[in-house]
Tab-separated table of C-alpha atoms and ligand atoms in Angstrom:
chain	number	residue	atom	x	y	z
R	962	MET	CA	0.003	-0.004	0.003
R	963	SER	CA	1.012	3.555	-0.612
R	964	ASN	CA	-0.295	7.036	0.056
R	965	GLU	CA	1.161	9.701	-2.149
R	966	LEU	CA	0.418	13.018	-3.786
R	967	ARG	CA	1.061	13.294	-7.483
R	968	TRP	CA	1.356	16.698	-9.093
R	969	ASN	CA	-0.693	17.373	-12.211
R	970	PRO	CA	1.663	19.724	-14.042
R	971	VAL	CA	-0.967	20.541	-16.626
R	972	LEU	CA	-3.611	21.814	-14.194
R	973	GLY	CA	-1.220	22.683	-11.385
R	974	GLU	CA	-2.912	20.643	-8.685
R	975	TRP	CA	-2.356	17.638	-6.455
R	976	ILE	CA	-4.012	14.229	-6.822
R	977	ILE	CA	-4.229	12.004	-3.751
R	978	VAL	CA	-3.188	8.475	-4.745
R	979	ALA	CA	-3.895	5.737	-2.192
R	980	SER	CA	-3.535	2.147	-3.234
R	981	LYS	CA	-5.265	0.557	-0.240
R	982	ARG	CA	-8.618	2.297	-0.682
R	983	LYS	CA	-9.719	-0.087	-3.376
R	984	ARG	CA	-10.310	-2.667	-0.641
R	985	ARG	CA	-12.736	-0.619	1.425
R	986	PRO	CA	-16.043	-2.377	2.164
R	987	TRP	CA	-19.038	-1.427	0.045
R	988	ARG	CA	-22.171	-1.158	2.166
R	989	PRO	CA	-21.499	-3.821	4.815
R	990	GLU	CA	-24.431	-5.580	6.458
R	991	THR	CA	-23.842	-4.574	10.071
R	992	CYS	CA	-23.340	-0.869	10.638
R	993	PRO	CA	-19.859	-0.081	11.960
R	994	PHE	CA	-21.080	3.256	13.330
R	995	CYS	CA	-24.043	2.086	15.427
R	996	PRO	CA	-23.443	2.069	19.215
R	997	GLY	CA	-21.846	-1.138	20.404
R	998	SER	CA	-19.816	-1.817	17.306
R	999	SER	CA	-16.118	-2.503	17.759
R	1000	GLU	CA	-15.344	0.965	16.409
R	1001	THR	CA	-17.785	3.050	18.418
R	1002	GLY	CA	-18.668	1.420	21.760
R	1003	TYR	CA	-21.405	2.916	23.932
R	1004	GLY	CA	-22.207	6.154	25.690
R	1005	TRP	CA	-21.657	8.911	23.146
R	1006	ASP	CA	-23.582	11.606	21.282
R	1007	VAL	CA	-20.972	12.394	18.630
R	1008	LYS	CA	-18.034	10.156	17.808
R	1009	VAL	CA	-14.862	10.909	15.913
R	1010	LEU	CA	-13.218	7.919	14.248
R	1011	SER	CA	-10.146	7.762	12.133
R	1012	ASN	CA	-10.974	6.481	8.682
R	1013	LYS	CA	-10.005	2.812	8.442
R	1014	PHE	CA	-9.181	3.259	4.785
R	1015	PRO	CA	-7.497	6.636	4.759
R	1016	ALA	CA	-6.447	8.405	1.597
R	1017	LEU	CA	-3.903	10.278	3.742
R	1018	LYS	CA	-1.790	9.045	6.654
R	1019	THR	CA	0.717	10.404	9.146
R	1020	ASN	CA	3.159	7.637	8.145
R	1021	PRO	CA	2.645	7.450	4.396
R	1022	THR	CA	4.627	5.173	2.140
R	1023	VAL	CA	5.553	6.430	-1.282
R	1024	LYS	CA	6.123	3.894	-4.010
R	1025	VAL	CA	7.437	6.055	-6.804
R	1026	LYS	CA	10.067	8.807	-7.030
R	1027	SER	CA	9.648	12.231	-8.550
R	1028	ILE	CA	10.932	12.350	-12.113
R	1029	ASP	CA	11.321	15.765	-13.741
R	1030	ILE	CA	7.938	17.555	-13.623
R	1031	TYR	CA	6.257	14.403	-12.311
R	1032	ARG	CA	6.455	15.462	-8.695
R	1033	VAL	CA	5.544	13.054	-5.926
R	1034	ARG	CA	5.041	13.931	-2.261
R	1035	PRO	CA	4.076	11.742	0.678
R	1036	GLY	CA	0.309	11.585	1.201
R	1037	TYR	CA	0.619	13.069	4.690
R	1038	GLY	CA	-2.559	13.964	6.517
R	1039	TYR	CA	-5.563	12.767	8.481
R	1040	CYS	CA	-8.851	11.275	7.363
R	1041	GLU	CA	-11.522	11.221	10.020
R	1042	ILE	CA	-15.182	10.355	10.291
R	1043	VAL	CA	-17.588	12.282	12.475
R	1044	VAL	CA	-20.524	10.066	13.430
R	1045	GLU	CA	-23.044	12.738	14.329
R	1046	THR	CA	-25.618	10.649	16.142
R	1047	PRO	CA	-25.967	7.179	17.642
R	1048	ILE	CA	-29.221	6.821	15.658
R	1049	HIS	CA	-28.741	4.859	12.458
R	1050	GLU	CA	-31.300	6.654	10.288
R	1051	GLY	CA	-31.875	10.229	9.350
R	1052	ASP	CA	-30.143	13.469	8.579
R	1053	LEU	CA	-28.857	16.533	10.416
R	1054	CYS	CA	-32.452	17.818	10.726
R	1055	ASP	CA	-33.343	14.841	12.927
R	1056	ILE	CA	-30.691	15.648	15.506
R	1057	PRO	CA	-31.968	17.776	18.462
R	1058	LEU	CA	-30.508	21.281	18.559
R	1059	ASP	CA	-28.327	20.815	21.630
R	1060	LYS	CA	-26.848	17.625	20.167
R	1061	LEU	CA	-26.295	19.269	16.803
R	1062	LYS	CA	-24.507	22.103	18.606
R	1063	LYS	CA	-22.191	19.379	19.952
R	1064	VAL	CA	-21.512	18.332	16.349
R	1065	VAL	CA	-20.528	21.940	15.601
R	1066	ASP	CA	-18.201	21.810	18.644
R	1067	VAL	CA	-16.612	18.664	17.224
R	1068	PHE	CA	-16.064	20.347	13.836
R	1069	ILE	CA	-14.403	23.194	15.706
R	1070	ASP	CA	-12.255	20.904	17.834
R	1071	ARG	CA	-11.034	18.880	14.827
R	1072	TYR	CA	-10.390	22.027	12.790
R	1073	VAL	CA	-8.215	23.421	15.578
R	1074	ARG	CA	-6.440	20.201	16.510
R	1075	LEU	CA	-5.707	18.870	13.050
R	1076	GLY	CA	-4.860	22.388	11.912
R	1077	SER	CA	-2.294	22.708	14.704
R	1078	ASP	CA	-0.144	20.080	12.947
R	1079	ARG	CA	2.408	22.269	11.131
R	1080	LYS	CA	2.275	20.066	8.052
R	1081	ILE	CA	-1.464	20.523	7.680
R	1082	LYS	CA	-2.416	23.429	5.439
R	1083	TYR	CA	-6.110	22.856	5.155
R	1084	VAL	CA	-8.749	21.080	7.243
R	1085	TYR	CA	-11.573	20.214	4.911
R	1086	GLU	CA	-14.816	19.185	6.635
R	1087	PHE	CA	-17.653	17.898	4.514
R	1088	ARG	CA	-20.648	15.624	4.382
R	1089	ASN	CA	-21.798	13.250	1.645
R	1090	LYS	CA	-25.315	11.924	1.788
R	1091	GLY	CA	-27.136	9.470	-0.420
R	1092	GLU	CA	-26.317	6.544	-2.652
R	1093	VAL	CA	-26.141	8.618	-5.825
R	1094	ILE	CA	-23.321	10.579	-4.182
R	1095	GLY	CA	-21.552	7.266	-3.631
R	1096	VAL	CA	-21.974	6.993	0.133
R	1097	SER	CA	-21.008	3.547	1.313
R	1098	LEU	CA	-22.474	3.794	4.854
R	1099	HIS	CA	-25.964	5.091	5.614
R	1100	HIS	CA	-25.459	5.968	9.266
R	1101	PRO	CA	-25.332	9.788	9.456
R	1102	HIS	CA	-21.716	10.927	9.298
R	1103	SER	CA	-19.412	13.633	8.016
R	1104	GLN	CA	-15.795	13.389	6.957
R	1105	ILE	CA	-12.663	15.377	7.535
R	1106	TYR	CA	-9.611	15.483	5.289
R	1107	ALA	CA	-6.686	17.304	6.855
R	1108	LEU	CA	-4.547	18.146	3.811
R	1109	PRO	CA	-0.914	19.132	3.420
R	1110	PHE	CA	-1.936	21.656	0.732
R	1111	ILE	CA	-4.730	24.156	0.061
R	1112	PRO	CA	-7.226	22.531	-2.320
R	1113	PRO	CA	-7.874	24.212	-5.712
R	1114	LYS	CA	-11.433	25.361	-5.084
R	1115	ILE	CA	-10.428	27.111	-1.879
R	1116	LYS	CA	-7.414	28.634	-3.619
R	1117	LYS	CA	-9.702	30.082	-6.268
R	1118	GLU	CA	-12.056	31.530	-3.655
R	1119	LEU	CA	-9.143	32.996	-1.711
R	1120	ARG	CA	-7.765	34.616	-4.846
R	1121	GLN	CA	-11.109	36.218	-5.730
R	1122	ALA	CA	-11.749	37.364	-2.159
R	1123	ARG	CA	-8.259	38.840	-1.873
R	1124	LYS	CA	-8.701	40.753	-5.122
R	1125	PHE	CA	-12.063	42.108	-4.045
R	1126	TRP	CA	-10.686	43.142	-0.649
R	1127	LYS	CA	-7.845	44.976	-2.322
R	1128	ASN	CA	-9.914	46.660	-5.015
R	1129	ARG	CA	-13.109	47.435	-3.129
R	1130	GLY	CA	-11.849	47.599	0.424
R	1131	LYS	CA	-14.355	45.103	1.764
R	1132	CYS	CA	-15.215	41.426	2.041
R	1133	LEU	CA	-16.609	39.751	-1.075
R	1134	PHE	CA	-18.876	37.518	0.981
R	1135	CYS	CA	-20.222	40.324	3.169
R	1136	HIS	CA	-20.906	42.194	-0.050
R	1137	ILE	CA	-22.797	39.201	-1.467
R	1138	ILE	CA	-24.970	39.147	1.675
R	1139	SER	CA	-25.821	42.814	1.223
R	1140	LEU	CA	-26.594	42.305	-2.479
R	1141	GLU	CA	-28.852	39.359	-1.695
R	1142	LYS	CA	-30.664	41.461	0.911
R	1143	THR	CA	-31.188	44.294	-1.540
R	1144	ILE	CA	-32.355	42.038	-4.348
R	1145	GLY	CA	-34.320	39.714	-2.071
R	1146	LYS	CA	-35.096	37.082	-4.684
R	1147	ARG	CA	-32.803	34.283	-3.614
R	1148	ILE	CA	-32.801	34.368	0.185
R	1149	ILE	CA	-34.593	31.384	1.654
R	1150	TYR	CA	-34.138	31.562	5.386
R	1151	GLU	CA	-32.264	33.567	7.933
R	1152	ASN	CA	-31.789	33.682	11.650
R	1153	LYS	CA	-29.947	36.267	13.699
R	1154	TYR	CA	-26.467	35.056	12.748
R	1155	PHE	CA	-26.762	33.128	9.464
R	1156	ILE	CA	-28.403	33.441	6.095
R	1157	LEU	CA	-29.404	30.703	3.619
R	1158	PHE	CA	-29.768	31.503	-0.066
R	1159	ILE	CA	-29.493	30.019	-3.512
R	1160	PRO	CA	-26.586	31.903	-5.109
R	1161	PHE	CA	-26.965	34.178	-8.102
R	1162	PHE	CA	-24.157	32.047	-9.514
R	1163	ALA	CA	-25.480	28.589	-8.527
R	1164	MET	CA	-23.866	25.730	-10.442
R	1165	TRP	CA	-26.123	22.944	-9.180
R	1166	PRO	CA	-29.920	23.214	-9.631
R	1167	PHE	CA	-30.764	23.422	-5.923
R	1168	GLU	CA	-27.400	24.557	-4.640
R	1169	THR	CA	-27.600	26.685	-1.504
R	1170	HIS	CA	-25.063	28.533	0.615
R	1171	ILE	CA	-25.062	29.436	4.303
R	1172	TYR	CA	-23.054	32.552	5.162
R	1173	SER	CA	-22.319	33.778	8.668
R	1174	LYS	CA	-23.597	37.352	9.030
R	1175	ARG	CA	-20.572	38.298	11.074
R	1176	HIS	CA	-17.326	38.612	9.127
R	1177	LEU	CA	-15.280	35.691	10.405
R	1178	GLN	CA	-12.883	33.288	8.737
R	1179	SER	CA	-13.289	29.943	10.434
R	1180	ILE	CA	-15.671	27.838	12.480
R	1181	ASP	CA	-13.629	28.213	15.679
R	1182	MET	CA	-14.383	31.937	15.710
R	1183	LEU	CA	-18.081	31.347	16.346
R	1184	ASN	CA	-19.394	32.308	19.762
R	1185	ASP	CA	-21.927	30.160	21.595
R	1186	ASP	CA	-25.010	31.974	20.271
R	1187	GLU	CA	-23.673	31.602	16.738
R	1188	LYS	CA	-23.005	27.898	17.246
R	1189	TYR	CA	-26.652	27.343	18.159
R	1190	ALA	CA	-27.737	29.499	15.246
R	1191	LEU	CA	-25.554	27.436	12.916
R	1192	ALA	CA	-27.115	24.232	14.259
R	1193	ASP	CA	-30.539	25.826	13.668
R	1194	ILE	CA	-29.865	26.739	10.060
R	1195	LEU	CA	-28.320	23.316	9.350
R	1196	LYS	CA	-31.478	21.707	10.710
R	1197	VAL	CA	-33.668	23.949	8.559
R	1198	THR	CA	-31.586	23.473	5.405
R	1199	THR	CA	-31.545	19.682	5.555
R	1200	LYS	CA	-35.238	19.474	6.524
R	1201	MET	CA	-36.062	21.771	3.612
R	1202	TYR	CA	-34.160	19.542	1.222
R	1203	ASN	CA	-35.874	16.422	2.512
R	1204	LEU	CA	-39.303	18.024	2.003
R	1205	LEU	CA	-38.526	19.437	-1.433
R	1206	PHE	CA	-39.491	16.275	-3.317
R	1207	GLY	CA	-40.774	14.214	-0.420
R	1208	PHE	CA	-37.786	11.920	-0.117
R	1209	SER	CA	-34.502	12.085	1.685
R	1210	LEU	CA	-32.488	14.247	-0.703
R	1211	PRO	CA	-28.870	13.351	-1.416
R	1212	TYR	CA	-26.397	16.205	-1.170
R	1213	ILE	CA	-22.789	17.211	-0.659
R	1214	MET	CA	-22.171	19.700	2.143
R	1215	ALA	CA	-18.848	21.549	1.995
R	1216	ILE	CA	-17.475	23.740	4.790
R	1217	HIS	CA	-15.301	26.518	3.411
R	1218	GLN	CA	-13.038	28.304	5.835
R	1219	LYS	CA	-9.538	29.710	6.032
R	1220	PRO	CA	-6.479	27.486	5.656
R	1221	THR	CA	-4.535	26.476	8.754
R	1222	ASP	CA	-1.128	27.466	7.402
R	1223	ARG	CA	-0.814	30.349	9.910
R	1224	LYS	CA	-1.099	33.060	7.281
R	1225	GLU	CA	-3.507	35.971	7.456
R	1226	TYR	CA	-6.830	35.559	5.699
R	1227	GLU	CA	-8.774	38.575	6.997
R	1228	TYR	CA	-10.398	38.931	3.567
R	1229	TYR	CA	-11.994	35.477	3.645
R	1230	HIS	CA	-15.352	34.534	5.112
R	1231	PHE	CA	-16.597	31.292	6.659
R	1232	HIS	CA	-19.472	29.641	4.789
R	1233	ILE	CA	-21.104	26.318	3.960
R	1234	GLU	CA	-22.204	25.128	0.519
R	1235	PHE	CA	-24.745	22.449	-0.357
R	1236	TYR	CA	-24.853	20.689	-3.728
R	1237	PRO	CA	-27.753	18.305	-4.208
R	1238	PRO	CA	-27.404	16.468	-7.544
R	1239	HIS	CA	-31.164	16.400	-8.294
R	1240	ARG	CA	-32.681	18.808	-10.793
R	1241	ASP	CA	-36.153	17.350	-10.389
R	1242	ARG	CA	-37.918	14.661	-8.390
R	1243	ASP	CA	-36.713	11.920	-10.726
R	1244	LYS	CA	-33.883	13.597	-12.604
R	1245	LEU	CA	-30.266	14.107	-11.745
R	1246	LYS	CA	-27.892	16.652	-13.128
R	1247	TYR	CA	-24.912	14.812	-14.535
R	1248	PRO	CA	-21.822	16.899	-14.909
R	1249	ALA	CA	-20.750	15.860	-18.398
R	1250	GLY	CA	-18.770	17.128	-21.354
R	1251	ILE	CA	-19.078	20.821	-20.709
R	1252	GLU	CA	-18.642	20.565	-16.927
R	1253	ARG	CA	-16.021	17.832	-16.714
R	1254	GLY	CA	-14.179	18.480	-19.951
R	1255	ALA	CA	-14.191	22.260	-19.919
R	1256	GLY	CA	-14.940	23.110	-16.297
R	1257	THR	CA	-17.889	25.301	-17.207
R	1258	PHE	CA	-21.232	24.681	-15.573
R	1259	THR	CA	-24.549	24.979	-17.345
R	1260	TYR	CA	-27.643	25.754	-15.310
R	1261	ASP	CA	-31.033	24.726	-16.710
R	1262	GLY	CA	-33.678	27.040	-15.360
R	1263	LEU	CA	-33.255	30.001	-13.068
R	1264	PRO	CA	-31.998	30.116	-9.462
R	1265	GLU	CA	-34.675	32.750	-8.709
R	1266	GLU	CA	-37.386	30.297	-9.753
R	1267	ARG	CA	-35.918	27.437	-7.777
R	1268	ALA	CA	-35.763	29.775	-4.745
R	1269	ILE	CA	-39.566	29.774	-4.782
R	1270	TYR	CA	-39.692	25.982	-4.446
R	1271	LEU	CA	-37.031	25.968	-1.775
R	1272	ARG	CA	-38.891	28.630	0.221
R	1273	LYS	CA	-42.072	26.562	-0.003
R	1274	ALA	CA	-40.273	23.489	1.293
R	1275	CYS	CA	-38.643	25.629	3.967
R	1276	ARG	CA	-41.995	26.923	5.210
R	1277	LYS	CA	-43.177	23.333	5.432
R	1278	ALA	CA	-40.050	22.469	7.358
R	1279	LEU	CA	-40.659	25.194	9.926
R	1280	ASN	CA	-44.261	24.078	10.373
R	1281	MET	CA	-43.204	20.476	10.895
R	1282	PHE	CA	-40.573	21.494	13.409
R	1283	THR	CA	-43.153	23.540	15.317
R	1284	GLU	CA	-45.542	20.581	15.372
R	1285	ASN	CA	-42.777	18.429	16.806
R	1286	GLY	CA	-41.859	20.982	19.451
R	1287	TYR	CA	-38.861	22.685	17.885
R	1288	LYS	CA	-39.169	26.409	17.469
R	1289	CYS	CA	-36.835	27.665	14.741
R	1290	MET	CA	-34.678	30.684	15.468
R	1291	GLY	CA	-35.340	32.514	12.226
R	1292	LYS	CA	-37.848	32.992	9.483
R	1293	VAL	CA	-38.451	32.135	5.846
R	1294	SER	CA	-37.781	35.001	3.507
N	538	ZN	ZN1	-25.677	2.613	12.207
N	539	ZN	ZN1	-17.115	38.933	5.205
N	540	FE	FE1	-17.143	28.592	-1.011
């Protein structure tokens, strides 16, 4: 087995190459995350596990040497799993607020701890849900990749935000919030500290973003009130998605925050992005020739129209929460 990074000299980015991952189990019969399994034990609300089949390791073996522009680096890093609830079924929306706040605390703790390793440049926390996304285990969980480099998408965002900060003297993301508020067509939900909207520049049909209203760069900068507000908006967002078509909607959730390489990123802004692959109840958007081959996204329809459907599902979500005794902290736009 080997864990290495190979440089793509054509695109200028790293590929993580791990030879052992091919052997990871595909949807095993007994859940390894349920309480009482050999991995998890009993008596927990949120559990952090190290990935048994990690793409990155702290003692990586490299099988090939760099030759010329074919650079190879050890695949150094951490791959962790955050099991968010002992309950086997469901989504973030099914986790009570105080427990979900604990999940936020775990994201903070892992961001800080893994980021304190000098070799780690970026702690990427994300969540894959649903079989069409390729999830091998159904038990609710998120993942963390602590990377020895800043991934390309983040690099791009940093570059744009830095430029905007320099040219306009303010934060790009704060500016987007104010634009959304002025235009008002794409905001779906907001509470005191966070706002949920479908971006003007959405790439996925029902893509949504959550921005913190306060200008901060990483999840560890949230105060306690903001942590609860984040748990609230995560509950609302996932419930909304699951009510949109009346089935548990697959999605990718990506947490975007500043790198952990000890540099200054005052111009960047903490946010969370959701990409559900569905474009309709029974249709998926497949990134194909134009997206994969050219890197340009096509969007069928209009984000402003989809916002109407999302708001409708969001209103339903709030009503259902109220019926079940959870009072949401914000309101539908
Ligand atoms: Zn389970
Ligand atoms: Zn900002
Ligand atoms: Fe982002």
